[in-house]
Short mmCIF file of C-alpha atoms in Angstrom, two decimals:
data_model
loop_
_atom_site.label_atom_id
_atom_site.label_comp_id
_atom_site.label_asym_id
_atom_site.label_seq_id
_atom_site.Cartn_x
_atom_site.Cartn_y
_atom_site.Cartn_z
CA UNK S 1 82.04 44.19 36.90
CA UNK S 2 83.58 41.68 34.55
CA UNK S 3 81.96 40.15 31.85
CA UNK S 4 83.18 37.40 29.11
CA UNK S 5 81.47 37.38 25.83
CA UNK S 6 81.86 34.04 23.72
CA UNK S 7 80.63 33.64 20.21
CA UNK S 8 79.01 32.59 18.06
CA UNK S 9 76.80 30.06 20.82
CA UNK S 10 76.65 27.48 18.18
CA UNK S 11 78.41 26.20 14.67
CA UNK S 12 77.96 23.90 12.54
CA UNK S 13 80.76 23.45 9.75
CA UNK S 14 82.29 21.17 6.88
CA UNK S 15 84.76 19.15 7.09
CA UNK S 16 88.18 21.34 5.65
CA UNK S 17 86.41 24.79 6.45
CA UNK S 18 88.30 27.54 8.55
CA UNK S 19 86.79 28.38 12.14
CA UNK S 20 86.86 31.52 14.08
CA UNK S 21 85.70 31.88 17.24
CA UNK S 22 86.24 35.15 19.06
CA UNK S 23 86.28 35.72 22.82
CA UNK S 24 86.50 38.84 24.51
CA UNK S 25 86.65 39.89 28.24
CA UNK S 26 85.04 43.35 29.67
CA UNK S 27 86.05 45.43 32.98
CA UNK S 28 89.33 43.79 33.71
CA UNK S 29 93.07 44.31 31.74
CA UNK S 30 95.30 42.06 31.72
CA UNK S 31 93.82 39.23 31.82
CA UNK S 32 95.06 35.30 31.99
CA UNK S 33 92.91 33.95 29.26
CA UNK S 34 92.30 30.22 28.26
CA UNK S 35 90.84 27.94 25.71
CA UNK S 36 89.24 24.66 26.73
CA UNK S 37 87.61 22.19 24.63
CA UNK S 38 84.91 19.46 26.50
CA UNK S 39 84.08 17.07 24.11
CA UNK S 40 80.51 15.05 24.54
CA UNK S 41 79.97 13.84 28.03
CA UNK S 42 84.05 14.52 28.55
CA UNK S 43 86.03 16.53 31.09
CA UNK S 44 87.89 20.25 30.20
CA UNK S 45 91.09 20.19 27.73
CA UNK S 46 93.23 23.12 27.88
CA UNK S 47 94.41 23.89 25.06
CA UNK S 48 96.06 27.21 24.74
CA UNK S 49 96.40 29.88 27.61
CA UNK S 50 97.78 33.56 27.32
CA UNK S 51 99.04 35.89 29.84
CA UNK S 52 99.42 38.54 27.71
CA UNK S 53 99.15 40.05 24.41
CA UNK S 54 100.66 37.68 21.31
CA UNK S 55 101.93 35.30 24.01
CA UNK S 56 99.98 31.60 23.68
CA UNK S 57 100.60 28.81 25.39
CA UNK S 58 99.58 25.22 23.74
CA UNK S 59 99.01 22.74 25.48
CA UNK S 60 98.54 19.93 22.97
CA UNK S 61 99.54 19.60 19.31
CA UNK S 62 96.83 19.92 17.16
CA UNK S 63 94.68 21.09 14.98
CA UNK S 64 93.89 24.75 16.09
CA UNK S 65 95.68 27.65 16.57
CA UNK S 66 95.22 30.91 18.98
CA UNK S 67 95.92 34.40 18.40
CA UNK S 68 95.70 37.34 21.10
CA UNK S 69 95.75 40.76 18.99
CA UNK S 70 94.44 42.70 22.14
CA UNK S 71 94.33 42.56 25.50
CA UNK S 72 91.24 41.59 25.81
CA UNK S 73 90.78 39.77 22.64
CA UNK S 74 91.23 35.83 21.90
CA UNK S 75 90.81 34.40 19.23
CA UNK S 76 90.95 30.54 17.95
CA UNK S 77 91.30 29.46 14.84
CA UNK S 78 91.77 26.90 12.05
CA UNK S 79 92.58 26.36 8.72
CA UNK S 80 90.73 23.16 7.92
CA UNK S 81 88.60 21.44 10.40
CA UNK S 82 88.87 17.97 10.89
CA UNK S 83 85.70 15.74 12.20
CA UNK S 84 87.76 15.32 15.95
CA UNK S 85 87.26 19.31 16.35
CA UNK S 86 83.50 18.68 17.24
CA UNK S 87 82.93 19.63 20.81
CA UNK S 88 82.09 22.64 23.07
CA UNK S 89 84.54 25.09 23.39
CA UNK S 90 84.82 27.37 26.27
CA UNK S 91 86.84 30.71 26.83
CA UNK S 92 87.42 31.51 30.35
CA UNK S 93 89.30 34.16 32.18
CA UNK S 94 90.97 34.08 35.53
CA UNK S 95 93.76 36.48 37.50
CA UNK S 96 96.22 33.86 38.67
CA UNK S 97 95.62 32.15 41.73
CA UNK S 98 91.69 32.94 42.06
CA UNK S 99 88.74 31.56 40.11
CA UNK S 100 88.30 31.32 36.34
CA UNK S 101 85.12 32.67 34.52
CA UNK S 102 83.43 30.98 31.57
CA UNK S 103 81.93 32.12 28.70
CA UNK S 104 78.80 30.55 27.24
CA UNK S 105 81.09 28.22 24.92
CA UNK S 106 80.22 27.65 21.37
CA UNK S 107 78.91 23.90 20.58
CA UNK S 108 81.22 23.49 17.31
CA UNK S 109 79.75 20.01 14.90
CA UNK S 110 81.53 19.45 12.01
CA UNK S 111 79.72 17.36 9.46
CA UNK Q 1 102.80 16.83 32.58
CA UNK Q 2 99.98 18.14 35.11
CA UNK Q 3 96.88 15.49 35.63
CA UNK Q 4 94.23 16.10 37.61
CA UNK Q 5 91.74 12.94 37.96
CA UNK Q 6 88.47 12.51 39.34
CA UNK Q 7 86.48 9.85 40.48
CA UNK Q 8 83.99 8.32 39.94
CA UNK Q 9 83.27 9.38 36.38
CA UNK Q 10 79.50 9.04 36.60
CA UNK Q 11 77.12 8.49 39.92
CA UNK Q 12 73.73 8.17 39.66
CA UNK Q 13 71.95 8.69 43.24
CA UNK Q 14 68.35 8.52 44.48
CA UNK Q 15 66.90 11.99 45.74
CA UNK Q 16 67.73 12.09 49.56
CA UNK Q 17 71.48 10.11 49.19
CA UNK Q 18 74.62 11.67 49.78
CA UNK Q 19 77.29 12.34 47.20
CA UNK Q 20 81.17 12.37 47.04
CA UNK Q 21 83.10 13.01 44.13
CA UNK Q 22 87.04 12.73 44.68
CA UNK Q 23 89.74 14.66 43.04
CA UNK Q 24 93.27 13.73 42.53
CA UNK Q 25 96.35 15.62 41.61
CA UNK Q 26 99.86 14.31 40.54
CA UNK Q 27 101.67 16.97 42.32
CA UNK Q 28 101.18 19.68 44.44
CA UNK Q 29 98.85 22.43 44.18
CA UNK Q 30 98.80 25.94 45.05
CA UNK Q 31 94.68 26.05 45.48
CA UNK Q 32 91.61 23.52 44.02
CA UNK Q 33 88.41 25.18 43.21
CA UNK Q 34 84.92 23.52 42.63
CA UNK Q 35 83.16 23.72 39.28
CA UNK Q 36 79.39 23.05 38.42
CA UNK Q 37 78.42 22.51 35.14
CA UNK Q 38 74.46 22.24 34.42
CA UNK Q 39 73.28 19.60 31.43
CA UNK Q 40 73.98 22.39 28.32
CA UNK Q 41 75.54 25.19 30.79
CA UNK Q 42 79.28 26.52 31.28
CA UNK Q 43 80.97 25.71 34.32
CA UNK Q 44 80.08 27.79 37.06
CA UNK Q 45 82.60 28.40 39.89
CA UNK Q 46 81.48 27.16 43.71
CA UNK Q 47 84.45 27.19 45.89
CA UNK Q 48 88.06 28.43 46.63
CA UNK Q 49 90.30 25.93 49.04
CA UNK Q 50 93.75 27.47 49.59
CA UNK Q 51 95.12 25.91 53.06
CA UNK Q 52 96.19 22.18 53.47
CA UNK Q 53 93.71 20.30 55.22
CA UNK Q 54 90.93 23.08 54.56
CA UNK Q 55 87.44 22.23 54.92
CA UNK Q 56 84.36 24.52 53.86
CA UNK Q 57 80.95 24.16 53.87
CA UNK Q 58 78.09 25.80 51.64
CA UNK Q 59 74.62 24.44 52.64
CA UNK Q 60 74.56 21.15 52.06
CA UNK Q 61 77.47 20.91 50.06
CA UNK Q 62 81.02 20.44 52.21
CA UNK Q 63 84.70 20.56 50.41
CA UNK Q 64 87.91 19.35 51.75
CA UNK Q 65 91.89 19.60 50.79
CA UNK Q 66 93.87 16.82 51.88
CA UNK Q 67 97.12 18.10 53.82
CA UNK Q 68 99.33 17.11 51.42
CA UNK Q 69 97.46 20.10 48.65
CA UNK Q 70 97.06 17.49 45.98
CA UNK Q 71 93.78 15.76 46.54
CA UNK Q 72 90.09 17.27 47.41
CA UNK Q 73 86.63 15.91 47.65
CA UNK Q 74 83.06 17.12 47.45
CA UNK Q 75 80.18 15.93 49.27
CA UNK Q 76 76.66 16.79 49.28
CA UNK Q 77 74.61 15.33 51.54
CA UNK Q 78 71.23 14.95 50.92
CA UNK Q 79 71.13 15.66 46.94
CA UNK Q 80 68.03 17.39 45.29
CA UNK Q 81 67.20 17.29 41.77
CA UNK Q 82 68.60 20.76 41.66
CA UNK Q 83 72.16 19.09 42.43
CA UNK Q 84 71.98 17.59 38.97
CA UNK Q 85 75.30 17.99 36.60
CA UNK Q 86 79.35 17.80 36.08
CA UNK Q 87 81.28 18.40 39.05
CA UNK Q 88 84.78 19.87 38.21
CA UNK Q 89 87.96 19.92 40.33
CA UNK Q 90 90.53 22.46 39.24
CA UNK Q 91 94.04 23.09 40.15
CA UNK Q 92 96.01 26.02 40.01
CA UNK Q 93 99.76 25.95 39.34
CA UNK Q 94 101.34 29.04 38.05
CA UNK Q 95 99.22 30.45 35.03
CA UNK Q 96 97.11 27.22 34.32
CA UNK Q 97 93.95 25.83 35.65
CA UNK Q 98 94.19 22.25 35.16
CA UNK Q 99 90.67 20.75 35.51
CA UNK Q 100 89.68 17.26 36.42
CA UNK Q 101 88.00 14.78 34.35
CA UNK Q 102 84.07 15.34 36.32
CA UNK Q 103 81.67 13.69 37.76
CA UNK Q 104 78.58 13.52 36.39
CA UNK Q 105 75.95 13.55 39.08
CA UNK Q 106 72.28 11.97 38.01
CA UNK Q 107 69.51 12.35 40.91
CA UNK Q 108 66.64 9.71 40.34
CA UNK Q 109 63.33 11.68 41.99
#
Protein backbone atom coordinates (compact mmCIF):
# COMPACT_ATOMS: atom_id res chain seq x y z
CA UNK A 1 0.00 0.00 0.00
CA UNK A 2 1.06 3.61 -0.19
CA UNK A 3 2.47 5.47 2.41
CA UNK A 4 3.71 9.34 2.68
CA UNK A 5 6.32 10.12 5.18
CA UNK A 6 6.62 13.95 6.17
CA UNK A 7 9.31 15.32 8.38
CA UNK A 8 10.47 16.55 10.73
CA UNK A 9 6.56 16.83 12.62
CA UNK A 10 7.61 20.04 14.10
CA UNK A 11 10.30 23.16 13.72
CA UNK A 12 11.00 25.84 15.27
CA UNK A 13 13.60 28.30 13.53
CA UNK A 14 15.23 31.92 13.42
CA UNK A 15 14.42 34.38 11.54
CA UNK A 16 17.18 34.25 8.23
CA UNK A 17 17.88 30.41 8.85
CA UNK A 18 17.61 27.84 5.86
CA UNK A 19 14.68 25.15 6.09
CA UNK A 20 14.49 21.72 4.76
CA UNK A 21 11.75 19.73 4.88
CA UNK A 22 11.79 16.38 3.11
CA UNK A 23 8.80 14.38 1.90
CA UNK A 24 8.84 11.11 0.50
CA UNK A 25 6.12 8.74 -0.91
CA UNK A 26 6.29 4.68 -0.61
CA UNK A 27 4.55 1.90 -2.96
CA UNK A 28 3.58 4.08 -5.83
CA UNK A 29 6.05 5.70 -8.89
CA UNK A 30 5.30 8.37 -10.44
CA UNK A 31 3.66 10.23 -8.42
CA UNK A 32 1.83 13.91 -8.70
CA UNK A 33 3.27 15.45 -5.62
CA UNK A 34 2.28 18.82 -3.91
CA UNK A 35 3.22 21.32 -1.31
CA UNK A 36 0.56 23.15 0.67
CA UNK A 37 0.99 25.56 3.35
CA UNK A 38 -2.30 26.20 6.00
CA UNK A 39 -1.47 28.93 7.99
CA UNK A 40 -3.28 29.28 11.67
CA UNK A 41 -6.97 28.68 11.51
CA UNK A 42 -6.54 29.26 7.40
CA UNK A 43 -7.53 27.17 4.39
CA UNK A 44 -4.73 25.01 2.02
CA UNK A 45 -2.18 27.15 -0.27
CA UNK A 46 -0.63 25.32 -3.00
CA UNK A 47 2.35 26.21 -3.50
CA UNK A 48 4.43 24.08 -5.74
CA UNK A 49 3.25 20.75 -7.47
CA UNK A 50 5.44 18.21 -9.54
CA UNK A 51 4.52 15.63 -11.96
CA UNK A 52 7.68 14.38 -12.35
CA UNK A 53 11.23 14.36 -11.55
CA UNK A 54 13.01 18.15 -11.55
CA UNK A 55 9.70 19.48 -12.92
CA UNK A 56 7.97 22.10 -10.13
CA UNK A 57 5.24 23.98 -10.53
CA UNK A 58 4.83 27.36 -8.28
CA UNK A 59 2.06 28.56 -7.64
CA UNK A 60 2.85 31.81 -5.85
CA UNK A 61 6.02 33.93 -5.70
CA UNK A 62 7.66 33.63 -2.66
CA UNK A 63 9.83 32.82 -0.34
CA UNK A 64 10.48 28.99 -0.76
CA UNK A 65 11.69 26.94 -3.24
CA UNK A 66 11.08 23.02 -4.24
CA UNK A 67 13.33 20.54 -5.56
CA UNK A 68 12.36 16.86 -6.79
CA UNK A 69 15.81 14.84 -7.06
CA UNK A 70 13.82 11.47 -7.15
CA UNK A 71 10.81 10.17 -7.95
CA UNK A 72 9.67 9.83 -4.92
CA UNK A 73 11.49 12.52 -3.19
CA UNK A 74 10.33 16.32 -2.48
CA UNK A 75 11.92 18.49 -1.03
CA UNK A 76 11.22 22.34 0.10
CA UNK A 77 13.45 24.64 0.89
CA UNK A 78 14.73 28.11 1.81
CA UNK A 79 17.48 30.21 2.10
CA UNK A 80 16.41 32.64 4.80
CA UNK A 81 13.15 32.37 6.51
CA UNK A 82 11.11 35.19 6.94
CA UNK A 83 8.48 35.49 10.06
CA UNK A 84 5.30 35.00 7.21
CA UNK A 85 6.78 31.28 6.62
CA UNK A 86 5.19 30.19 10.04
CA UNK A 87 2.46 27.73 9.37
CA UNK A 88 1.81 23.96 8.82
CA UNK A 89 3.03 22.57 5.87
CA UNK A 90 1.64 19.55 4.29
CA UNK A 91 3.01 17.17 1.46
CA UNK A 92 0.41 15.24 -0.24
CA UNK A 93 0.34 12.87 -3.12
CA UNK A 94 -2.39 12.13 -5.57
CA UNK A 95 -2.58 10.22 -9.27
CA UNK A 96 -4.51 12.77 -11.27
CA UNK A 97 -8.07 12.78 -11.15
CA UNK A 98 -8.51 10.66 -7.76
CA UNK A 99 -7.87 11.63 -4.16
CA UNK A 100 -4.76 13.24 -2.65
CA UNK A 101 -2.97 11.77 0.49
CA UNK A 102 -1.44 13.85 3.28
CA UNK A 103 1.39 13.56 5.19
CA UNK A 104 1.48 14.44 8.88
CA UNK A 105 2.71 18.14 7.93
CA UNK A 106 5.41 19.79 9.85
CA UNK A 107 4.14 22.85 12.18
CA UNK A 108 7.10 25.32 11.02
CA UNK A 109 7.35 28.76 13.86
CA UNK A 110 9.83 31.03 13.13
CA UNK A 111 10.82 33.24 16.00
CA UNK B 1 -6.39 31.93 -11.73
CA UNK B 2 -8.36 28.83 -10.11
CA UNK B 3 -10.49 29.82 -6.73
CA UNK B 4 -12.28 27.61 -4.95
CA UNK B 5 -14.43 29.32 -1.98
CA UNK B 6 -16.27 28.02 0.79
CA UNK B 7 -18.80 29.14 2.96
CA UNK B 8 -19.40 29.83 5.79
CA UNK B 9 -15.90 30.15 7.19
CA UNK B 10 -16.76 29.09 10.73
CA UNK B 11 -20.24 27.39 12.16
CA UNK B 12 -20.62 26.64 15.47
CA UNK B 13 -23.74 24.13 16.02
CA UNK B 14 -25.38 22.56 19.07
CA UNK B 15 -25.02 18.61 19.27
CA UNK B 16 -28.19 17.24 17.43
CA UNK B 17 -28.30 20.33 14.49
CA UNK B 18 -27.64 19.81 11.04
CA UNK B 19 -24.72 21.20 9.10
CA UNK B 20 -24.04 22.53 5.52
CA UNK B 21 -20.94 23.83 4.37
CA UNK B 22 -21.01 25.17 0.60
CA UNK B 23 -18.31 25.11 -1.92
CA UNK B 24 -17.82 27.28 -4.85
CA UNK B 25 -15.70 27.09 -7.91
CA UNK B 26 -14.92 29.82 -10.58
CA UNK B 27 -14.96 27.43 -13.38
CA UNK B 28 -15.58 24.10 -14.15
CA UNK B 29 -14.36 21.10 -12.55
CA UNK B 30 -13.46 17.74 -13.57
CA UNK B 31 -14.34 16.09 -9.87
CA UNK B 32 -14.69 17.81 -6.01
CA UNK B 33 -13.64 15.66 -3.20
CA UNK B 34 -14.39 16.14 0.60
CA UNK B 35 -11.63 16.76 3.12
CA UNK B 36 -11.71 16.41 7.03
CA UNK B 37 -9.25 17.90 8.97
CA UNK B 38 -9.29 17.10 12.92
CA UNK B 39 -8.11 20.17 15.45
CA UNK B 40 -3.98 19.31 15.00
CA UNK B 41 -4.59 16.45 12.21
CA UNK B 42 -3.87 16.37 8.27
CA UNK B 43 -6.68 16.37 6.06
CA UNK B 44 -8.19 13.19 5.64
CA UNK B 45 -10.01 12.35 2.38
CA UNK B 46 -14.08 11.46 2.66
CA UNK B 47 -15.55 11.54 -0.71
CA UNK B 48 -15.11 11.39 -4.57
CA UNK B 49 -18.10 13.27 -6.73
CA UNK B 50 -17.38 12.89 -10.47
CA UNK B 51 -20.95 13.25 -12.33
CA UNK B 52 -22.93 16.61 -12.56
CA UNK B 53 -25.68 16.65 -10.28
CA UNK B 54 -24.16 13.63 -8.16
CA UNK B 55 -25.35 13.04 -4.81
CA UNK B 56 -23.77 10.50 -2.19
CA UNK B 57 -24.41 9.66 1.07
CA UNK B 58 -22.08 8.23 3.97
CA UNK B 59 -24.08 7.81 7.25
CA UNK B 60 -25.14 10.82 8.24
CA UNK B 61 -23.11 12.81 6.13
CA UNK B 62 -24.73 13.52 2.34
CA UNK B 63 -22.59 15.39 -0.63
CA UNK B 64 -23.90 16.94 -3.70
CA UNK B 65 -22.41 18.46 -7.21
CA UNK B 66 -24.41 21.02 -8.70
CA UNK B 67 -25.04 20.23 -12.56
CA UNK B 68 -23.12 22.80 -13.74
CA UNK B 69 -19.55 20.77 -11.93
CA UNK B 70 -18.52 23.94 -10.21
CA UNK B 71 -20.27 24.09 -6.90
CA UNK B 72 -20.82 21.21 -4.06
CA UNK B 73 -22.14 21.11 -0.58
CA UNK B 74 -21.88 18.97 2.52
CA UNK B 75 -24.42 18.27 4.99
CA UNK B 76 -24.51 16.36 8.07
CA UNK B 77 -27.44 15.99 9.70
CA UNK B 78 -27.54 15.43 13.11
CA UNK B 79 -23.76 16.43 14.13
CA UNK B 80 -21.92 14.60 17.07
CA UNK B 81 -19.02 15.85 18.83
CA UNK B 82 -17.09 13.42 16.74
CA UNK B 83 -18.06 15.71 13.60
CA UNK B 84 -15.79 18.35 15.07
CA UNK B 85 -13.09 20.09 12.53
CA UNK B 86 -12.17 21.82 8.95
CA UNK B 87 -14.21 20.73 6.18
CA UNK B 88 -12.30 21.01 2.81
CA UNK B 89 -13.70 21.16 -0.75
CA UNK B 90 -11.19 20.31 -3.44
CA UNK B 91 -11.20 20.58 -7.12
CA UNK B 92 -9.43 18.81 -9.60
CA UNK B 93 -8.36 20.40 -12.90
CA UNK B 94 -5.56 18.84 -14.75
CA UNK B 95 -2.55 18.17 -12.27
CA UNK B 96 -3.75 20.50 -9.34
CA UNK B 97 -6.00 20.07 -6.44
CA UNK B 98 -7.24 23.39 -5.69
CA UNK B 99 -8.74 23.34 -2.15
CA UNK B 100 -11.32 25.60 -0.65
CA UNK B 101 -10.92 27.98 2.06
CA UNK B 102 -12.90 25.39 5.05
CA UNK B 103 -15.27 25.39 7.29
CA UNK B 104 -14.57 25.06 10.58
CA UNK B 105 -17.26 23.05 12.29
CA UNK B 106 -17.58 23.61 16.38
CA UNK B 107 -20.30 21.16 18.07
CA UNK B 108 -21.45 22.68 21.53
CA UNK B 109 -22.40 19.22 23.70
Amino acid sequence: SQTIHQWPATLVQPVGSPLSLECTVEGTSNPNLYWYRQAAGRGLQLLFYSVGIGQISSEVPQNLSASRPQDRQFILSSKKLLLSDSGFYLCAWGPLNTEAFFGQGTRLTVV
Amino acid sequence: GQQVMQIPQYQHVQEGEDFTTYCNSSTTLSNIQWYKQRPGGHPVFLIQLVKSGEVKKQKRLTFQFGEAKKNSSLHITATQTTDVGTYFCAGNTGNQFYFGTGTSLTVIP
